[in-house]
Tab-separated table of C-alpha atoms in Angstrom:
chain	number	residue	atom	x	y	z
H	1	UNK	CA	124.343	-21.791	106.863
H	2	UNK	CA	125.008	-25.294	105.612
H	3	UNK	CA	125.559	-26.353	109.173
H	4	UNK	CA	122.206	-24.922	110.209
H	5	UNK	CA	120.545	-26.628	107.300
H	6	UNK	CA	122.215	-29.898	108.312
H	7	UNK	CA	121.020	-29.440	111.867
H	8	UNK	CA	117.506	-28.724	110.607
H	9	UNK	CA	117.631	-31.817	108.434
H	10	UNK	CA	118.929	-33.895	111.355
H	11	UNK	CA	116.169	-32.453	113.534
H	12	UNK	CA	113.592	-33.257	110.843
H	13	UNK	CA	115.053	-36.734	110.480
H	14	UNK	CA	114.852	-37.251	114.245
H	15	UNK	CA	111.210	-36.109	114.202
H	16	UNK	CA	110.475	-38.492	111.317
H	17	UNK	CA	112.253	-41.328	113.180
H	18	UNK	CA	110.425	-40.540	116.419
H	19	UNK	CA	107.139	-40.399	114.538
H	20	UNK	CA	107.942	-43.699	112.803
H	21	UNK	CA	108.830	-45.261	116.180
H	22	UNK	CA	105.537	-44.034	117.657
H	23	UNK	CA	103.625	-45.457	114.689
H	24	UNK	CA	105.503	-48.777	115.066
H	25	UNK	CA	104.639	-48.938	118.777
H	26	UNK	CA	101.005	-48.106	117.942
H	27	UNK	CA	100.928	-50.800	115.224
H	28	UNK	CA	102.552	-53.298	117.615
H	29	UNK	CA	99.936	-52.497	120.273
H	30	UNK	CA	97.143	-52.932	117.700
H	31	UNK	CA	98.748	-56.199	116.571
H	32	UNK	CA	98.781	-57.469	120.171
H	33	UNK	CA	95.098	-56.578	120.536
H	34	UNK	CA	94.290	-58.278	117.228
H	35	UNK	CA	96.366	-61.323	118.222
H	36	UNK	CA	94.457	-61.545	121.517
H	37	UNK	CA	91.131	-61.269	119.685
H	38	UNK	CA	92.286	-63.889	117.178
H	39	UNK	CA	93.310	-66.245	119.996
H	40	UNK	CA	89.938	-65.710	121.698
H	41	UNK	CA	88.122	-66.382	118.414
H	42	UNK	CA	90.188	-69.549	117.819
H	43	UNK	CA	89.448	-70.710	121.359
H	44	UNK	CA	85.719	-70.035	120.865
H	45	UNK	CA	85.905	-71.888	117.544
H	46	UNK	CA	87.547	-74.884	119.266
H	47	UNK	CA	84.819	-74.874	121.930
H	48	UNK	CA	82.129	-74.575	119.254
H	49	UNK	CA	83.715	-77.393	117.246
H	50	UNK	CA	83.840	-79.582	120.359
H	51	UNK	CA	80.183	-78.801	121.122
H	52	UNK	CA	79.249	-79.619	117.515
H	53	UNK	CA	81.085	-82.951	117.721
H	54	UNK	CA	79.315	-83.764	121.014
H	55	UNK	CA	75.954	-82.830	119.477
H	56	UNK	CA	76.780	-84.993	116.440
H	57	UNK	CA	77.591	-87.938	118.713
H	58	UNK	CA	74.307	-87.413	120.590
H	59	UNK	CA	72.422	-87.265	117.275
H	60	UNK	CA	74.080	-90.469	116.097
H	61	UNK	CA	73.187	-92.176	119.385
H	62	UNK	CA	69.581	-90.925	119.140
H	63	UNK	CA	69.385	-92.036	115.497
H	64	UNK	CA	70.654	-95.488	116.519
H	65	UNK	CA	68.035	-95.697	119.266
H	66	UNK	CA	65.345	-94.526	116.830
H	67	UNK	CA	66.470	-97.071	114.223
H	68	UNK	CA	66.462	-99.877	116.799
H	69	UNK	CA	63.027	-98.829	118.083
H	70	UNK	CA	61.720	-98.655	114.526
H	71	UNK	CA	63.067	-102.144	113.790
H	72	UNK	CA	61.514	-103.507	116.984
H	73	UNK	CA	58.198	-101.822	116.156
H	74	UNK	CA	58.313	-103.165	112.595
H	75	UNK	CA	59.131	-106.663	113.839
H	76	UNK	CA	56.298	-106.419	116.391
H	77	UNK	CA	53.876	-105.213	113.706
H	78	UNK	CA	54.927	-108.035	111.390
H	79	UNK	CA	54.500	-110.522	114.222
H	80	UNK	CA	51.056	-109.125	115.046
H	81	UNK	CA	50.042	-109.255	111.372
H	82	UNK	CA	51.232	-112.860	111.166
H	83	UNK	CA	49.381	-113.807	114.367
H	84	UNK	CA	46.312	-111.936	113.127
H	85	UNK	CA	46.388	-113.883	109.853
H	86	UNK	CA	46.782	-117.167	111.723
H	87	UNK	CA	43.967	-116.176	114.077
H	88	UNK	CA	41.684	-115.334	111.126
H	89	UNK	CA	42.508	-118.695	109.566
H	90	UNK	CA	41.819	-120.425	112.891
H	91	UNK	CA	38.474	-118.618	113.186
H	92	UNK	CA	37.538	-119.671	109.638
H	93	UNK	CA	38.478	-123.304	110.363
H	94	UNK	CA	36.579	-123.123	113.670
H	95	UNK	CA	33.508	-121.718	111.938
H	96	UNK	CA	33.620	-124.538	109.358
H	97	UNK	CA	34.040	-127.096	112.137
H	98	UNK	CA	31.158	-125.505	114.031
H	99	UNK	CA	28.950	-125.757	110.939
H	100	UNK	CA	29.978	-129.390	110.506
H	101	UNK	CA	29.299	-130.053	114.197
H	102	UNK	CA	25.867	-128.426	113.913
H	103	UNK	CA	25.064	-130.678	110.946
H	104	UNK	CA	26.344	-133.703	112.904
H	105	UNK	CA	24.285	-132.636	115.906
H	106	UNK	CA	21.111	-132.364	113.783
H	107	UNK	CA	21.826	-135.751	112.221
H	108	UNK	CA	22.478	-137.233	115.643
H	109	UNK	CA	19.264	-135.700	116.981
H	110	UNK	CA	17.355	-137.125	114.034
H	111	UNK	CA	18.960	-140.524	114.622
H	112	UNK	CA	18.078	-140.268	118.327
H	113	UNK	CA	14.484	-139.402	117.457
H	114	UNK	CA	14.334	-142.426	115.139
H	115	UNK	CA	15.830	-144.662	117.827
H	116	UNK	CA	13.418	-143.252	120.432
H	117	UNK	CA	10.513	-143.842	118.058
H	118	UNK	CA	11.694	-147.389	117.368
H	119	UNK	CA	12.133	-148.008	121.092
H	120	UNK	CA	8.565	-146.804	121.771
H	121	UNK	CA	7.221	-149.020	118.985
H	122	UNK	CA	9.286	-151.921	120.355
H	123	UNK	CA	7.922	-151.308	123.854
H	124	UNK	CA	4.369	-151.099	122.507
H	125	UNK	CA	4.861	-154.292	120.525
H	126	UNK	CA	6.465	-156.040	123.482
H	127	UNK	CA	3.705	-154.861	125.826
H	128	UNK	CA	0.972	-156.394	123.658
């Protein structure tokens, strides 16, 4: 009877061991699947990280171009404003000179009229 009980216990132990071995194989298979998924996720993460770095480099390059363009535009605007100011000053000086020239022209015309009048009187006096 003890021998039968021992055999039953050994049989139960073998079943427990077999069951444990099956569970270990199942866990190992699940671990392999999870490891594969983890490796795929890490690979995708590496690709994503690389793409992010490339996008960052493109953004930096675009920002540099934008900054350079902005500086050129600002310099051009400043240059135009400076030229515009100088042009306005030139126009003001030219307008003053024009006014002065108009006054000189009127004075010269008046002088010419006086000279013409004197010449006529001189001719009349000389003719008599």
